C-alpha cells in the first residue's frame, strides 16, 4: 500500500476527531463506539487505527481539540464576555454539538482514569490563562473583581457549564441564553472602562 502524504494523514485525523465530537454530542461517551466514529468519518476501522490505538486515545484527543491557547484568548474584557457568552457556531460545529460534547466529556472525566488525567491539565491550563487575563485587566483598572482572579475564573467557568447544562436539561433554546450569560458574568466582574 502506498504511503499517504502528511496532508492526507492530517485531514484523516481531523475527520476522526470531528466525527468523535459529533458522536459524543449525539450519544454520549459510553455509547459512542469505534463503529459509530468510523461510519461518521467515512473510513474503515483499519484507517482509524493508523491514527489512534483505541477509543480512549481518540476521546482524550477530542478533549484537547479546541482547547484555549493563551495568545488566542482576548485581551479586552468586552471581547472575553462576547467569547464566553457566545452561542454561535464554534470550530465549524453548531453550538448544540459543542455544548453537548463538552458536557458529556466533562461529566465522564470526573471519574478516575484516562479522561480525568487528560482533562485535568487542560482545565488547569484554561484556569491559568483565564486567571492571568483577569488579573491583568484588574491591574490595569479595566475591571473590578469581586473575588480573587482565580476564584472569579473558576466561578465563571462553573457558571457557564451550569447554565448550558440546565438549558439543555430543560429543553430551552441555546440562542435565548446569551443575554443570561452576559448578565451572569456581570455578577462576577464589574467593568470599569
C-alpha positions as a Markdown table, in Angstrom:
| # | Residue | x | y | z |
|---|---|---|---|---|
| 1 | Unk | 0.0 | 0.0 | 0.0 |
| 2 | Unk | 1.4 | 3.4 | -0.9 |
| 3 | Unk | 2.4 | 5.8 | 1.8 |
| 4 | Unk | 0.0 | 8.6 | 2.3 |
| 5 | Unk | 1.3 | 12.2 | 2.4 |
| 6 | Unk | 1.2 | 14.3 | 5.6 |
| 7 | Unk | -1.7 | 16.5 | 4.4 |
| 8 | Unk | -3.8 | 13.4 | 3.8 |
| 9 | Unk | -3.0 | 11.9 | 7.2 |
| 10 | Unk | -3.7 | 15.2 | 9.0 |
| 11 | Unk | -7.0 | 15.5 | 7.1 |
| 12 | Unk | -8.0 | 12.0 | 8.1 |
| 13 | Unk | -7.1 | 12.6 | 11.8 |
| 14 | Unk | -9.1 | 15.8 | 11.8 |
| 15 | Unk | -12.1 | 14.0 | 10.3 |
| 16 | Unk | -11.9 | 11.3 | 13.0 |
| 17 | Unk | -11.7 | 14.0 | 15.8 |
| 18 | Unk | -14.6 | 15.9 | 14.3 |
| 19 | Unk | -16.6 | 12.7 | 14.0 |
| 20 | Unk | -16.0 | 11.6 | 17.6 |
| 21 | Unk | -17.1 | 15.0 | 18.8 |
| 22 | Unk | -20.3 | 14.7 | 16.8 |
| 23 | Unk | -20.9 | 11.2 | 18.0 |
| 24 | Unk | -20.3 | 12.1 | 21.7 |
| 25 | Unk | -22.7 | 15.0 | 21.4 |
| 26 | Unk | -25.4 | 12.7 | 20.0 |
| 27 | Unk | -24.8 | 9.5 | 22.1 |
| 28 | Unk | -22.5 | 10.4 | 25.0 |
| 29 | Unk | -19.1 | 8.9 | 25.7 |
| 30 | Unk | -20.0 | 5.4 | 26.8 |
| 31 | Unk | -22.5 | 4.8 | 24.0 |
| 32 | Unk | -20.2 | 6.0 | 21.2 |
| 33 | Unk | -18.5 | 3.1 | 19.6 |
| 34 | Unk | -15.5 | 2.8 | 17.2 |
| 35 | Unk | -18.0 | 1.7 | 14.5 |
| 36 | Unk | -20.0 | 4.9 | 15.1 |
| 37 | Unk | -16.9 | 7.1 | 14.7 |
| 38 | Unk | -15.8 | 5.2 | 11.6 |
| 39 | Unk | -19.2 | 5.4 | 10.0 |
| 40 | Unk | -19.5 | 9.2 | 10.6 |
| 41 | Unk | -15.9 | 9.7 | 9.4 |
| 42 | Unk | -16.5 | 7.6 | 6.3 |
| 43 | Unk | -13.4 | 5.4 | 6.9 |
| 44 | Unk | -12.6 | 1.9 | 7.8 |
| 45 | Unk | -11.7 | 0.7 | 11.3 |
| 46 | Unk | -8.2 | -0.1 | 10.0 |
| 47 | Unk | -7.7 | 3.5 | 8.8 |
| 48 | Unk | -8.8 | 4.8 | 12.2 |
| 49 | Unk | -6.3 | 2.6 | 14.0 |
| 50 | Unk | -3.5 | 4.1 | 11.9 |
| 51 | Unk | -4.1 | 7.3 | 13.9 |
| 52 | Unk | -5.3 | 6.1 | 17.3 |
| 53 | Unk | -4.6 | 3.0 | 19.3 |
| 54 | Unk | -8.1 | 2.8 | 20.9 |
| 55 | Unk | -11.3 | 4.6 | 21.8 |
| 56 | Unk | -9.8 | 6.1 | 25.0 |
| 57 | Unk | -7.0 | 7.7 | 22.9 |
| 58 | Unk | -9.5 | 9.2 | 20.5 |
| 59 | Unk | -11.7 | 10.6 | 23.3 |
| 60 | Unk | -8.6 | 12.0 | 25.1 |
| 61 | Unk | -7.6 | 13.8 | 21.9 |
| 62 | Unk | -11.2 | 15.1 | 21.5 |
| 63 | Unk | -10.8 | 16.7 | 24.9 |
| 64 | Unk | -7.7 | 18.6 | 23.7 |
| 65 | Unk | -9.4 | 19.6 | 20.5 |
| 66 | Unk | -10.1 | 23.4 | 20.6 |
| 67 | Unk | -8.6 | 23.9 | 24.0 |
| 68 | Unk | -7.9 | 27.6 | 24.5 |
| 69 | Unk | -4.4 | 29.0 | 23.8 |
| 70 | Unk | -3.1 | 32.0 | 25.7 |
| 71 | Unk | -2.5 | 34.1 | 22.5 |
| 72 | Unk | -6.0 | 33.3 | 21.2 |
| 73 | Unk | -7.7 | 34.5 | 24.5 |
| 74 | Unk | -9.0 | 38.0 | 24.1 |
| 75 | Unk | -7.1 | 40.9 | 25.8 |
| 76 | Unk | -10.2 | 43.1 | 26.4 |
| 77 | Unk | -12.9 | 42.4 | 28.9 |
| 78 | Unk | -15.8 | 43.0 | 26.5 |
| 79 | Unk | -14.2 | 40.6 | 24.0 |
| 80 | Unk | -13.9 | 38.0 | 26.7 |
| 81 | Unk | -17.5 | 38.4 | 27.7 |
| 82 | Unk | -18.5 | 38.1 | 24.0 |
| 83 | Unk | -16.5 | 34.9 | 23.7 |
| 84 | Unk | -17.8 | 33.3 | 26.9 |
| 85 | Unk | -21.4 | 34.2 | 26.2 |
| 86 | Unk | -21.3 | 33.2 | 22.5 |
| 87 | Unk | -24.0 | 30.8 | 21.3 |
| 88 | Unk | -22.7 | 30.9 | 17.8 |
| 89 | Unk | -21.2 | 28.0 | 15.9 |
| 90 | Unk | -17.6 | 27.2 | 17.0 |
| 91 | Unk | -14.8 | 25.4 | 15.2 |
| 92 | Unk | -17.2 | 24.5 | 12.4 |
| 93 | Unk | -19.7 | 22.8 | 14.7 |
| 94 | Unk | -23.2 | 24.1 | 15.6 |
| 95 | Unk | -23.3 | 25.3 | 19.2 |
| 96 | Unk | -25.5 | 22.4 | 20.3 |
| 97 | Unk | -22.9 | 19.9 | 19.3 |
| 98 | Unk | -20.2 | 21.9 | 21.0 |
| 99 | Unk | -22.1 | 22.2 | 24.3 |
| 100 | Unk | -23.4 | 18.6 | 24.4 |
| 101 | Unk | -20.0 | 17.1 | 23.6 |
| 102 | Unk | -18.3 | 19.3 | 26.2 |
| 103 | Unk | -20.8 | 18.5 | 28.9 |
| 104 | Unk | -20.6 | 14.7 | 28.1 |
| 105 | Unk | -16.7 | 14.8 | 28.1 |
| 106 | Unk | -16.6 | 16.8 | 31.3 |
| 107 | Unk | -19.1 | 14.6 | 33.1 |
| 108 | Unk | -17.2 | 11.4 | 32.0 |
| 109 | Unk | -13.9 | 13.0 | 33.1 |
| 110 | Unk | -14.8 | 13.2 | 36.8 |
| 111 | Unk | -14.1 | 9.5 | 37.2 |
| 112 | Unk | -10.5 | 8.5 | 37.8 |
| 113 | Unk | -8.9 | 7.2 | 34.6 |
| 114 | Unk | -7.6 | 8.3 | 31.3 |
| 115 | Unk | -10.1 | 11.0 | 30.6 |
| 116 | Unk | -9.7 | 12.5 | 34.1 |
| 117 | Unk | -5.9 | 12.5 | 33.6 |
| 118 | Unk | -6.3 | 14.2 | 30.2 |
| 119 | Unk | -8.8 | 16.8 | 31.3 |
| 120 | Unk | -7.1 | 17.9 | 34.5 |
| 121 | Unk | -4.1 | 19.7 | 32.8 |
| 122 | Unk | -6.4 | 21.1 | 30.1 |
| 123 | Unk | -8.6 | 22.7 | 32.8 |
| 124 | Unk | -5.6 | 23.8 | 34.8 |
| 125 | Unk | -4.2 | 25.5 | 31.7 |
| 126 | Unk | -7.5 | 27.1 | 30.9 |
| 127 | Unk | -7.8 | 28.3 | 34.5 |
| 128 | Unk | -4.2 | 29.7 | 34.5 |
| 129 | Unk | -4.8 | 31.6 | 31.2 |
| 130 | Unk | -8.2 | 33.0 | 32.4 |
| 131 | Unk | -6.9 | 33.9 | 35.9 |
| 132 | Unk | -3.8 | 35.7 | 34.4 |
| 133 | Unk | -6.0 | 37.6 | 32.0 |
| 134 | Unk | -8.4 | 38.6 | 34.7 |
| 135 | Unk | -5.5 | 39.7 | 36.9 |
| 136 | Unk | -4.0 | 41.8 | 34.1 |
| 137 | Unk | -7.3 | 43.5 | 33.4 |
| 138 | Unk | -7.7 | 44.2 | 37.2 |
| 139 | Unk | -4.2 | 45.5 | 37.5 |
| 140 | Unk | -4.9 | 47.9 | 34.6 |
| 141 | Unk | -8.1 | 49.1 | 36.3 |
| 142 | Unk | -10.3 | 47.9 | 33.4 |
| 143 | Unk | -12.3 | 45.6 | 35.7 |
| 144 | Unk | -13.1 | 45.2 | 39.4 |
| 145 | Unk | -13.0 | 41.7 | 40.7 |
| 146 | Unk | -15.5 | 40.7 | 43.4 |
| 147 | Unk | -13.2 | 37.8 | 44.4 |
| 148 | Unk | -9.6 | 36.8 | 43.6 |
| 149 | Unk | -8.8 | 36.3 | 40.0 |
| 150 | Unk | -8.6 | 32.6 | 40.4 |
| 151 | Unk | -11.9 | 32.4 | 42.3 |
| 152 | Unk | -13.5 | 34.5 | 39.6 |
| 153 | Unk | -12.2 | 32.4 | 36.8 |
| 154 | Unk | -13.4 | 29.2 | 38.5 |
| 155 | Unk | -16.8 | 30.7 | 39.3 |
| 156 | Unk | -17.4 | 32.0 | 35.7 |
| 157 | Unk | -16.4 | 28.7 | 34.1 |
| 158 | Unk | -18.7 | 26.7 | 36.6 |
| 159 | Unk | -21.5 | 29.2 | 35.9 |
| 160 | Unk | -21.2 | 28.7 | 32.2 |
| 161 | Unk | -21.2 | 24.9 | 32.3 |
| 162 | Unk | -24.1 | 25.0 | 34.8 |
| 163 | Unk | -26.1 | 27.4 | 32.6 |
| 164 | Unk | -25.5 | 25.3 | 29.5 |
| 165 | Unk | -26.4 | 22.1 | 31.3 |
| 166 | Unk | -29.7 | 23.4 | 32.8 |
| 167 | Unk | -30.7 | 24.9 | 29.4 |
| 168 | Unk | -30.2 | 21.6 | 27.7 |
| 169 | Unk | -31.8 | 19.6 | 30.6 |
| 170 | Unk | -35.0 | 21.8 | 30.4 |
| 171 | Unk | -35.2 | 21.8 | 26.6 |
| 172 | Unk | -34.7 | 25.5 | 26.3 |
| 173 | Unk | -33.2 | 27.0 | 23.2 |
| 174 | Unk | -29.5 | 27.9 | 23.5 |
| 175 | Unk | -29.9 | 31.1 | 21.5 |
| 176 | Unk | -32.1 | 32.6 | 24.2 |
| 177 | Unk | -29.2 | 32.0 | 26.7 |
| 178 | Unk | -26.8 | 34.7 | 25.5 |
| 179 | Unk | -28.3 | 37.7 | 27.5 |
| 180 | Unk | -28.5 | 35.5 | 30.6 |
| 181 | Unk | -24.8 | 34.5 | 30.2 |
| 182 | Unk | -23.8 | 38.1 | 29.9 |
| 183 | Unk | -25.8 | 39.2 | 32.9 |
| 184 | Unk | -24.5 | 36.3 | 35.0 |
| 185 | Unk | -20.9 | 37.1 | 34.1 |
| 186 | Unk | -21.5 | 40.7 | 35.3 |
| 187 | Unk | -22.3 | 39.3 | 38.7 |
| 188 | Unk | -18.6 | 38.2 | 39.0 |
| 189 | Unk | -16.8 | 41.2 | 37.4 |
| 190 | Unk | -17.5 | 44.9 | 37.2 |
| 191 | Unk | -16.2 | 46.5 | 34.0 |
| 192 | Unk | -14.6 | 49.9 | 34.7 |
| 193 | Unk | -13.9 | 51.1 | 31.2 |
